[in-house]
XYZ file of C-alpha atoms in Angstrom:
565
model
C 144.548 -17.070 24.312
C 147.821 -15.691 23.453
C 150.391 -17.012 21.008
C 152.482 -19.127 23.412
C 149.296 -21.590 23.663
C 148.766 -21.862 20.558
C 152.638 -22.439 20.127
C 153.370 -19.876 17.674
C 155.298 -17.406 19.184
C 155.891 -16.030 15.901
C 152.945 -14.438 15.441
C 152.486 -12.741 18.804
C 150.058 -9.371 18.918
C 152.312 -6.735 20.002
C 149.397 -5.222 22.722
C 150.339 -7.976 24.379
C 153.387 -7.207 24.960
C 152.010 -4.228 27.443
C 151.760 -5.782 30.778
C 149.618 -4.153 34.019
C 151.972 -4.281 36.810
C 150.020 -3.949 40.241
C 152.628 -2.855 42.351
C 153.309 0.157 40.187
C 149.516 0.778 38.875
C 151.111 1.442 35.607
C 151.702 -0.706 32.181
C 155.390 -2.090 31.286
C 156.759 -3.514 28.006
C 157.399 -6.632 28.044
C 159.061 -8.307 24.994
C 159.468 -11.749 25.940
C 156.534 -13.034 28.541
C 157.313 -16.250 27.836
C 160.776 -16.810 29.914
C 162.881 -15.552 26.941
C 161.189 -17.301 24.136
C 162.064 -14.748 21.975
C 165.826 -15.032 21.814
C 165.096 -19.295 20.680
C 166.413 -19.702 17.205
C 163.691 -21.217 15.257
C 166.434 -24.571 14.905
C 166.489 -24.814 18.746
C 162.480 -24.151 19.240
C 161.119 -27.512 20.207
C 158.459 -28.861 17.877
C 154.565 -27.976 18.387
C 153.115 -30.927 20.688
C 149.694 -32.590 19.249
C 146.890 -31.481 20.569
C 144.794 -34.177 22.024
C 140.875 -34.326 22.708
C 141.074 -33.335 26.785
C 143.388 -30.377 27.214
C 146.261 -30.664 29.698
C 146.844 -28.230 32.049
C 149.929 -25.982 30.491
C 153.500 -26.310 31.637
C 155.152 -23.092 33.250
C 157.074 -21.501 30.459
C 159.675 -20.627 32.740
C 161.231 -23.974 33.428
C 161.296 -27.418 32.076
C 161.151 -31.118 33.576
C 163.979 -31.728 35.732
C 166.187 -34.227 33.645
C 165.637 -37.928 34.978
C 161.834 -36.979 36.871
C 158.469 -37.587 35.585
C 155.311 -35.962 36.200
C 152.999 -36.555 38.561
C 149.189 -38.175 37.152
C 148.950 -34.736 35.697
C 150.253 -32.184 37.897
C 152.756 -30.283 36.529
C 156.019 -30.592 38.465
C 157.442 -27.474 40.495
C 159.963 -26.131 38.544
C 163.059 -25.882 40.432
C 165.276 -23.732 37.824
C 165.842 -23.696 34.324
C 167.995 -26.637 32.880
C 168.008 -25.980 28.940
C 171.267 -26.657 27.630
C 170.807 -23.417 25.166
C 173.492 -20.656 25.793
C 172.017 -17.315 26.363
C 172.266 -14.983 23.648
C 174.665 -12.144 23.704
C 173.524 -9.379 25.785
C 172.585 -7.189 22.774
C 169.187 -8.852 23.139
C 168.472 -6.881 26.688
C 169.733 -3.642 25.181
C 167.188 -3.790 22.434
C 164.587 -4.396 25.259
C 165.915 -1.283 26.400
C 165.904 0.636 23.217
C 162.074 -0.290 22.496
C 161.319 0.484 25.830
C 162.823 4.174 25.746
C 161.937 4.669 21.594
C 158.296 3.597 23.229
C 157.731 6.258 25.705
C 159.961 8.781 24.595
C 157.211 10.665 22.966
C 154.982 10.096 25.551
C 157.470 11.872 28.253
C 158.055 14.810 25.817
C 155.053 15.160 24.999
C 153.615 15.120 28.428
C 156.588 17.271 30.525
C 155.935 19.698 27.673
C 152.513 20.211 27.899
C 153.297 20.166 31.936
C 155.794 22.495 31.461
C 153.268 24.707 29.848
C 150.146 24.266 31.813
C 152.420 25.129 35.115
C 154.007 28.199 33.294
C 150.933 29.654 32.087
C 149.186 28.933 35.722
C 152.161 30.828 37.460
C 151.423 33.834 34.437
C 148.115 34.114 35.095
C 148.896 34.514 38.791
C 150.593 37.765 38.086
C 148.882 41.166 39.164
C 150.083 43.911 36.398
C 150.226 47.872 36.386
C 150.751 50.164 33.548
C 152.938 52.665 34.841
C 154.091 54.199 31.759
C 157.265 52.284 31.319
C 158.438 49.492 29.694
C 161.840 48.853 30.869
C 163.622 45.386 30.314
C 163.302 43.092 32.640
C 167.523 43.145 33.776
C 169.631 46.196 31.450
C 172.988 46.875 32.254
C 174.278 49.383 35.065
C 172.872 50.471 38.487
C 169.111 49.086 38.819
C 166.280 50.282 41.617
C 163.533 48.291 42.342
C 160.635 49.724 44.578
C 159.403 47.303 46.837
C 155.806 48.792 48.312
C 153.454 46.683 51.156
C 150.284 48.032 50.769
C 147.555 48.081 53.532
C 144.541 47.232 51.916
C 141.791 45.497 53.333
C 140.332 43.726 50.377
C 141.107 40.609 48.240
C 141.703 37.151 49.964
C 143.456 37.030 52.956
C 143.519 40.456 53.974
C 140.139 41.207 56.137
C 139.636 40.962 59.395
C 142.641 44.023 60.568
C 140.388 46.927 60.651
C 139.494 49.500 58.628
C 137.643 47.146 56.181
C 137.084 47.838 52.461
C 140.030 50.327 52.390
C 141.835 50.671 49.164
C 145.226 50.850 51.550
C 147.827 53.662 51.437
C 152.036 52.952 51.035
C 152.158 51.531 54.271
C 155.944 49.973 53.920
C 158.170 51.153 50.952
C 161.417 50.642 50.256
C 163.891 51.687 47.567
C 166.138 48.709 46.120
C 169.389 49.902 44.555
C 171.655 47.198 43.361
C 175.011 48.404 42.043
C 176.126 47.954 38.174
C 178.553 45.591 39.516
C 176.072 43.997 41.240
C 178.677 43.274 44.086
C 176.276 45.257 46.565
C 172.743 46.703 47.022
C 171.558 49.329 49.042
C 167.870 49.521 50.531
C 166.466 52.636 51.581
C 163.240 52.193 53.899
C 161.029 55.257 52.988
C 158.855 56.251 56.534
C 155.284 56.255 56.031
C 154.750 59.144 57.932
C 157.441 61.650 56.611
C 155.473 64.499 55.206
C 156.222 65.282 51.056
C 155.223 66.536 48.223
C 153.119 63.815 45.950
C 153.292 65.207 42.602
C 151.004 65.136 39.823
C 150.707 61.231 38.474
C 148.856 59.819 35.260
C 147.467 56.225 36.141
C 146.804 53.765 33.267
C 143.689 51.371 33.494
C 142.295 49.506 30.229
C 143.425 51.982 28.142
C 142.515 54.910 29.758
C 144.295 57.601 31.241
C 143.774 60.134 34.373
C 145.713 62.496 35.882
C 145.840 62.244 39.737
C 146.403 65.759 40.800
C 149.402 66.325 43.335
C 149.667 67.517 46.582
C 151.779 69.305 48.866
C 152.983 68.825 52.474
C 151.162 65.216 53.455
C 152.334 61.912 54.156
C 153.766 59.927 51.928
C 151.633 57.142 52.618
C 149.376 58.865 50.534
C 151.247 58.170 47.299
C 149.142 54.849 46.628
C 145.559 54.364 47.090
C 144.434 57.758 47.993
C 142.466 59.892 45.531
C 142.568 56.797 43.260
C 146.649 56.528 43.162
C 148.264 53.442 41.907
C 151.703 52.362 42.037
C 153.007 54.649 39.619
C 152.388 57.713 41.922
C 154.555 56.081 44.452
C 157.203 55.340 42.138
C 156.851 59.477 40.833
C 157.159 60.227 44.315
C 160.232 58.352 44.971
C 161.827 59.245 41.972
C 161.593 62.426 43.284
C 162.426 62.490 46.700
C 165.723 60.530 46.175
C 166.821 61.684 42.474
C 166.932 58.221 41.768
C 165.282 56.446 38.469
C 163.609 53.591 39.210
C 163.530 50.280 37.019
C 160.930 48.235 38.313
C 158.272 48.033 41.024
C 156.631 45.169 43.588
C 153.820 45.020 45.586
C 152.713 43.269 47.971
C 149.448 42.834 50.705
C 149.033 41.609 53.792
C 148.181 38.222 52.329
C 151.516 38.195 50.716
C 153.485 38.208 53.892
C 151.648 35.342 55.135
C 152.060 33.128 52.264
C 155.691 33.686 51.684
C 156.555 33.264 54.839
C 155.024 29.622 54.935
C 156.364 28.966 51.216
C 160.035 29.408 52.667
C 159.009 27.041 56.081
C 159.093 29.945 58.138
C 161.473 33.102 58.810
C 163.337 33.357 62.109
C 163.342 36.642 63.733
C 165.043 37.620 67.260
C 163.082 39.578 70.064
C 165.759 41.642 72.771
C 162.162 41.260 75.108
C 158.617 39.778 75.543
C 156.370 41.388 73.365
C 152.746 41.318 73.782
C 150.933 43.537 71.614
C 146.983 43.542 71.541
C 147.096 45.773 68.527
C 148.840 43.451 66.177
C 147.789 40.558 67.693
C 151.954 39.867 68.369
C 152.895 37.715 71.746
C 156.466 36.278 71.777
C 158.979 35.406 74.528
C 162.424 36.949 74.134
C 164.648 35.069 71.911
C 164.888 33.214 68.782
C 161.646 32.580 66.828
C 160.076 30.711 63.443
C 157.272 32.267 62.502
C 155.239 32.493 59.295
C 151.491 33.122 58.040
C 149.075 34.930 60.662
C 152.348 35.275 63.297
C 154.741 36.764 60.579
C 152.544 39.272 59.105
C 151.834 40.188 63.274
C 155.271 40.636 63.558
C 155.407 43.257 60.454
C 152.702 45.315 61.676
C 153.963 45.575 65.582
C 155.546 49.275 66.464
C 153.455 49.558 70.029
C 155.732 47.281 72.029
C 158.925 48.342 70.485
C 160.929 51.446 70.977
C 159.385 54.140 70.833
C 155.992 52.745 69.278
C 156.611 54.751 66.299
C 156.683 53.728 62.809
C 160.852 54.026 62.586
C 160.498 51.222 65.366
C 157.779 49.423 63.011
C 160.594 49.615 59.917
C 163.647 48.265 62.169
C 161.390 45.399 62.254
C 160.614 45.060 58.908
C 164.061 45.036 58.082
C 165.043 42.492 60.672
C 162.538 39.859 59.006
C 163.227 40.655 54.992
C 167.013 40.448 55.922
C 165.878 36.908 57.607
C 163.772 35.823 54.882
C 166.393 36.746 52.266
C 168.962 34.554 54.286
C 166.167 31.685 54.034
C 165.444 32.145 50.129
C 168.775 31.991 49.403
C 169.826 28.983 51.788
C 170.081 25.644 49.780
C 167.558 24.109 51.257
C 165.237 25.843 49.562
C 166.955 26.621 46.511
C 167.250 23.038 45.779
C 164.156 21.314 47.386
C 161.499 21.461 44.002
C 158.356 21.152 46.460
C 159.777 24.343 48.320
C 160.141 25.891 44.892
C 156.966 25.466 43.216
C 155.122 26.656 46.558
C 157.306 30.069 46.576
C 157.019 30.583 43.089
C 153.388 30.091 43.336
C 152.815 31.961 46.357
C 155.244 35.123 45.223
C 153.421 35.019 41.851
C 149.679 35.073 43.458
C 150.934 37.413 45.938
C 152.729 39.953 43.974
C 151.604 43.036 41.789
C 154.088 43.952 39.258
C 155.003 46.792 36.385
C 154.692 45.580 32.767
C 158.526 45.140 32.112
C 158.538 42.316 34.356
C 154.512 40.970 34.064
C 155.542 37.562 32.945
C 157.319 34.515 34.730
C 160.033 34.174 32.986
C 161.294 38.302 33.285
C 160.498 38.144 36.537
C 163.068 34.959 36.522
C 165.441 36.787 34.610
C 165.416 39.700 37.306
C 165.470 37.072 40.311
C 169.192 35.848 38.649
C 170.235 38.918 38.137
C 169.687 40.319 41.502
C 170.661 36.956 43.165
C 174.142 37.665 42.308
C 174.456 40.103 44.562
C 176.360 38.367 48.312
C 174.328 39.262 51.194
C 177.249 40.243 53.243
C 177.142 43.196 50.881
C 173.449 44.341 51.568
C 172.542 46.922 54.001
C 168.796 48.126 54.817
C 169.335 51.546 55.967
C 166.096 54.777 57.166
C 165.826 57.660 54.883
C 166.900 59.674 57.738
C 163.952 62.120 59.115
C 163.303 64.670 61.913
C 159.975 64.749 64.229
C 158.039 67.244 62.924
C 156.371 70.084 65.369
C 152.991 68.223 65.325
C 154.547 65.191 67.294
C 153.259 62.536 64.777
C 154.790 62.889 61.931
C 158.211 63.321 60.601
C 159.866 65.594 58.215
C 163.229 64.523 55.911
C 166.202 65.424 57.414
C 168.105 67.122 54.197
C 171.535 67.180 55.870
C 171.642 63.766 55.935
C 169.312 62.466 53.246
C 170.957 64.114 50.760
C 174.585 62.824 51.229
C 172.892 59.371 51.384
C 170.879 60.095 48.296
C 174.035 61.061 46.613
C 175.689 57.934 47.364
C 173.035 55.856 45.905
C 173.020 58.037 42.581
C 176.803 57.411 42.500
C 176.739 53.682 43.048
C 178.868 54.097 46.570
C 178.410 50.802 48.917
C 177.561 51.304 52.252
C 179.184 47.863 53.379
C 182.353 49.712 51.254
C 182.476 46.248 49.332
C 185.086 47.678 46.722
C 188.410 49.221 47.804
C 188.469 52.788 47.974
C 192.294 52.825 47.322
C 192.485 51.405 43.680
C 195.032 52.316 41.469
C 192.653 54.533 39.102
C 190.935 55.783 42.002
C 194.103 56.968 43.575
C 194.920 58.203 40.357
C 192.140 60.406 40.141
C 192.703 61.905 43.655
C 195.758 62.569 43.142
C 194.625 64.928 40.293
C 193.101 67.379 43.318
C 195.926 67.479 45.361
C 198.991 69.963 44.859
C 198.515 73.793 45.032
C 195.639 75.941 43.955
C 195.048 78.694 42.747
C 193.673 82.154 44.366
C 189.661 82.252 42.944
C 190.270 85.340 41.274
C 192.648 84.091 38.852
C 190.183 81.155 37.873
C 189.343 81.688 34.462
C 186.473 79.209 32.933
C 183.722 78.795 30.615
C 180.824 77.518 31.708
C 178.447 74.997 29.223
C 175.015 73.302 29.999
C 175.004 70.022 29.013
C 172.771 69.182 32.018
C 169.312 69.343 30.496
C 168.169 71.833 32.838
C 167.440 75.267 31.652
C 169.418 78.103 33.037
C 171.954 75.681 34.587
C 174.982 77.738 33.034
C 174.198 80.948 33.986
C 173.312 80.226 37.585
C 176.634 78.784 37.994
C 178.588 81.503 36.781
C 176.141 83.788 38.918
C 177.354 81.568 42.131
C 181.040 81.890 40.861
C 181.020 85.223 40.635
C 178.660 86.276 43.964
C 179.524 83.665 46.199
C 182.974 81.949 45.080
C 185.211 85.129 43.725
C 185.511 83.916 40.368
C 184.569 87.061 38.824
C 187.111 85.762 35.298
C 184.153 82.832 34.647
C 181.438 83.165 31.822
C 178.347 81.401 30.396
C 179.313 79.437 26.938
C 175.873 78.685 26.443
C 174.327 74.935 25.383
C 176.792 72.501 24.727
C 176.884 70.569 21.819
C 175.306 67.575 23.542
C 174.092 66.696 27.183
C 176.241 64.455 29.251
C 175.657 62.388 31.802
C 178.594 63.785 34.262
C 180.209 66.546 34.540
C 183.549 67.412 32.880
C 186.473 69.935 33.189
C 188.632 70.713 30.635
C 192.043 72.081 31.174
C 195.703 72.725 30.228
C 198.912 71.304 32.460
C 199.556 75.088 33.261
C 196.182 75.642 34.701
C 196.334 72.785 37.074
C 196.121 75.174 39.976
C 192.520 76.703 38.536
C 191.168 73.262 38.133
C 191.956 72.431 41.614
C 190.339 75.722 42.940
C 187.561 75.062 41.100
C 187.052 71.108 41.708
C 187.167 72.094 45.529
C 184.219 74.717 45.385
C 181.788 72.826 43.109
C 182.835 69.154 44.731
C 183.609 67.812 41.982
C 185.259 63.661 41.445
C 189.190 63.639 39.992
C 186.969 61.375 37.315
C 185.318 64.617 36.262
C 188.760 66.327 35.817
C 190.312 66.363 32.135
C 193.409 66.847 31.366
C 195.463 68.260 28.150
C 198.641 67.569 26.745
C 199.434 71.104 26.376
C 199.607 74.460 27.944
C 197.303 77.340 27.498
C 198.135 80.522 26.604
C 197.885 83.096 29.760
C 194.539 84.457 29.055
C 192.816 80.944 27.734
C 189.704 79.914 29.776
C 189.367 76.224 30.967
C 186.072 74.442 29.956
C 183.342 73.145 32.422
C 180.599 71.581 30.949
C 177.601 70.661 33.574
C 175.900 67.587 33.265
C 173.004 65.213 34.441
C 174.944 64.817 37.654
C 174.678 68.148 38.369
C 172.044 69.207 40.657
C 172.451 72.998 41.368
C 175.200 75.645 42.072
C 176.917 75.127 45.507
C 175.508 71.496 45.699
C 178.667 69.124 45.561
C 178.543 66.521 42.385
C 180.550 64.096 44.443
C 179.169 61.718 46.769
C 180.643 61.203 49.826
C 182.865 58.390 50.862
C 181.322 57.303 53.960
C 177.359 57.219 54.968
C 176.300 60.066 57.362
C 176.725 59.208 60.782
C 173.628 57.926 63.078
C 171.715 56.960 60.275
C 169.608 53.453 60.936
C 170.789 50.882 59.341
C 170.776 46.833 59.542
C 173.623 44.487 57.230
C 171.367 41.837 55.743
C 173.714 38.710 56.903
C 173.952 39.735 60.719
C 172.031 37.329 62.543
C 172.611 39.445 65.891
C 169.885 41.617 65.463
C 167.063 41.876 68.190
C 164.073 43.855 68.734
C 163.501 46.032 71.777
């Protein structure tokens, strides 16, 4: 019996006051069950009634007799309202309900969004595949970044059996390189053929502690980079590294499994078809037009080359490109950004899906790279083919260096291909202007030539190139500068203007990399060129070209136009 019976509201137990509600299968405070007994001044509580021998059945505490009507032989009357002639009590009274009820379960939702907090963090951690590739860069640093994104073929783990070749440890079957300017205004991503034949140098792999040295290999594909002869990820990124010049921040991977479960996390990724495509090898049949697809369909779509093109593996990549550009667009669309039950599934699935390097092995540096990266406008990122050759055996490919290189060069110097900032900015015309005006015969170019480059012999086989090749027979070797630089510099007097221009135009070098005095040099004085990092061998320009070689493949990540054929 609770305390209202017994008329003594005063001394109510406050468990009581915890009421099961079954419309919400949960328990609710309630401070006054009694019809708001608890705001009655003891002066207008109504005295205790005697008890008498037979019990009467008890009033509702809600309401009171109607004035002027008398109960039935013993049935309480149906209370039509309540009729007290107490005012209510200042409102302050339902605000301290309120108070109780938050100071009440404040705890409890701390407590328990913490520990959920936790427990979902530490499940999406222990999702995460990790490699030890000898680096541990930070997770977002300032400047240029490149992420390698590589889709491996293997046929084990969950969710990849069943396509052939079964048990194989999988090769670099789709790679691309990820550069996102310092700016991050625009990103570049360079789709690396499988079948382009390279040199894989000599890798060290890192398992549990212990090391081993992969030995290299020279003129096979560069599929080979992962997987074969017990390669991990960290050969691939070597092998990149050196192929493009680039330096390479972090790494992905995924499987098979990976594109099927991402693909469903984001409710599907819509790709375009120019044709019907029926291919028995990947298991692909679509009508042509507009498609959704995800899971088993997606991944088909991936692996199709045979009913495209030429049924070659540059066909394969167009693909490829077609459906990360469309699943980028879908990532970033606000319906998924802000639906939570899309979010948790994508996290979950990208986490259980993905193999990553140490620098980004937890959830929240993987976050912090997501952020960074996300700033970056789609309109402004282009997938693009390291350009290649056919090769003499008919199935592979060779790099085409004419074209790569330029390319390459753009990357290294942070150049958009979507030409997001203005090539005709005030400091930028300044600096051209610097290699315009007159210049000066090669024989009268006097300079002295430092190595601030890192690379041995740098100096001297510059001057050897000025002298043989250029007709600057008045240059010389200075020796090691005093400390390496990142870019190269030339120093020079107003009144040798002419000799810096000469010699700009023969080594390529940027109007940045020119350096001006305030005054003139005596008539026999040399100028000072001091090579750095940038520089990557006599005759080989240091400046990157303005615009990407021509007929190179490429796909802008926002066009929606593109079709497969």
């Amino acid at each position: 019996m609770d305390a209202q019976g017994h008329g003594q509201a005063d001394d109510f137990d406050p468990a009581d006051q915890w009421v099961f509600d079954p419309n919400t299968g949960s328990y609710e405070l309630r401070l006054n069950p009694a019809g708001d007994s608890a705001d009655i001044t003891p002066e207008e509580r109504p005295a205790p009634r005697p008890r008498s021998r037979r019990r009467a059945e008890p009033e509702p505490p809600s309401a009171t007799p109607s004035r002027g009507r008398r109960r039935a032989a013993g049935k309480p009357e149906k209370p039509t309202g309540p009729t007290s002639r107490r005012k209510p009590k200042p409102k302050k009274s339902k605000a301290k309900k309120v108070l109780y009820w938050t100071s009440g379960t404040l705890a409890f939702i701390l407590v328990g969004g913490s520990v959920a907090a936790y427990l979902v963090y530490q499940h999406l951690n222990n999702n995460i595949k990790k490699y030890d590739v000898g680096e541990n860069n930070a997770a977002v640093s300032d400047g240029p970044m490149n992420i390698l994104v590589i889709g491996t073929d293997k046929r084990d783990g969950k969710g990849n059996e069943g396509y052939g070749d079964a048990g194989s440890v999988g090769h670099a079957d789709t790679t691309l390189l990820f550069h996102v300017s310092a700016d991050r205004t625009n990103a570049t991503a360079l789709s690396i053929p499988r079948d382009m034949i390279t040199d894989i140098p000599q890798c060290t792999t890192r398992k549990d502690g212990t090391k081993e040295t992969i030995r290299g290999e020279e003129g096979v594909r560069f599929n080979t980079s992962l997987g074969q002869e017990g390669r991990d990820p960290s050969c691939t990124w070597d092998t990149v590294e050196k192929i493009t010049g680039l330096e390479i921040n972090h790494f992905l991977m995924a499987d098979f499994n990976a594109v099927k479960t991402l693909s469903s996390a984001v409710g599907g990724v819509e790709v375009c078809l120019g044709k019907d495509i029926d291919d028995p090898k990947s298991h692909l049949k679509l009508s042509k037009g507009r498609h959704t697809i995800e899971g088993e369909q997606a991944l088909a779509f991936v692996r199709t080359r045979h009913s495209v093109g030429f049924e070659s593996d540059l066909d394969r990549i167009k693909l490829q490109q077609q459906f990360l550009s469309s699943m980028m667009r879908k990532m970033k669309s606000s319906g998924t950004l802000t639906s939570p039950s899309k979010m948790w599934k994508l996290a979950n699935s990208a986490t259980k899906a993905l193999a990553v390097d140490t620098g980004i092995g937890t959830v929240n540096k993987l976050k912090d790279l997501a952020l960074n990266l996300s700033k970056v406008d789609l309109k402004n990122v282009t997938f693009v083919t390291v350009p290649v050759v056919d090769n003499t055996d008919g199935a592979t490919v060779k790099l085409d260096e004419a074209k790569a290189e330029p390319l390459f060069a753009m990357v290294r110097q942070d150049v958009s291909l979507t030409e997001v900032k203005k090539k005709e900015k005030a400091d930028k015309a300044k600096q051209a202007a610097k290699l315009k005006g007159p210049k000066a015969d090669p024989a009268n170019v006097r300079v002295k030539v430092l190595n601030g480059s890192g690379k041995m012999g740098a100096a001297q086989e510059t001057v050897d190139w000025m002298q043989n090749t250029e007709g600057m027979l008045r240059s010389s070797n200075g020796g090691n500068a005093s400390a390496n630089l990142k870019k190269t510099t030339l120093e020079y007097a107003p009144n040798q203007a002419d000799q810096a221009r000469r010699l700009a135009d023969s080594m390529g070098l940027p109007g940045s990399a020119l350096k001006e005095g305030t005054k003139d040099a005596a008539p026999m004085a040399e100028m000072t060129l001091t090579l750095g990092a940038d520089f990557k061998g006599a005759g080989t320009p240091i400046t990157a070209p303005a615009k990407a070689p021509k007929d190179i493949q490429r796909v802008e990540a926002d066009d929606k136009s593109v079709c497969a054929k």
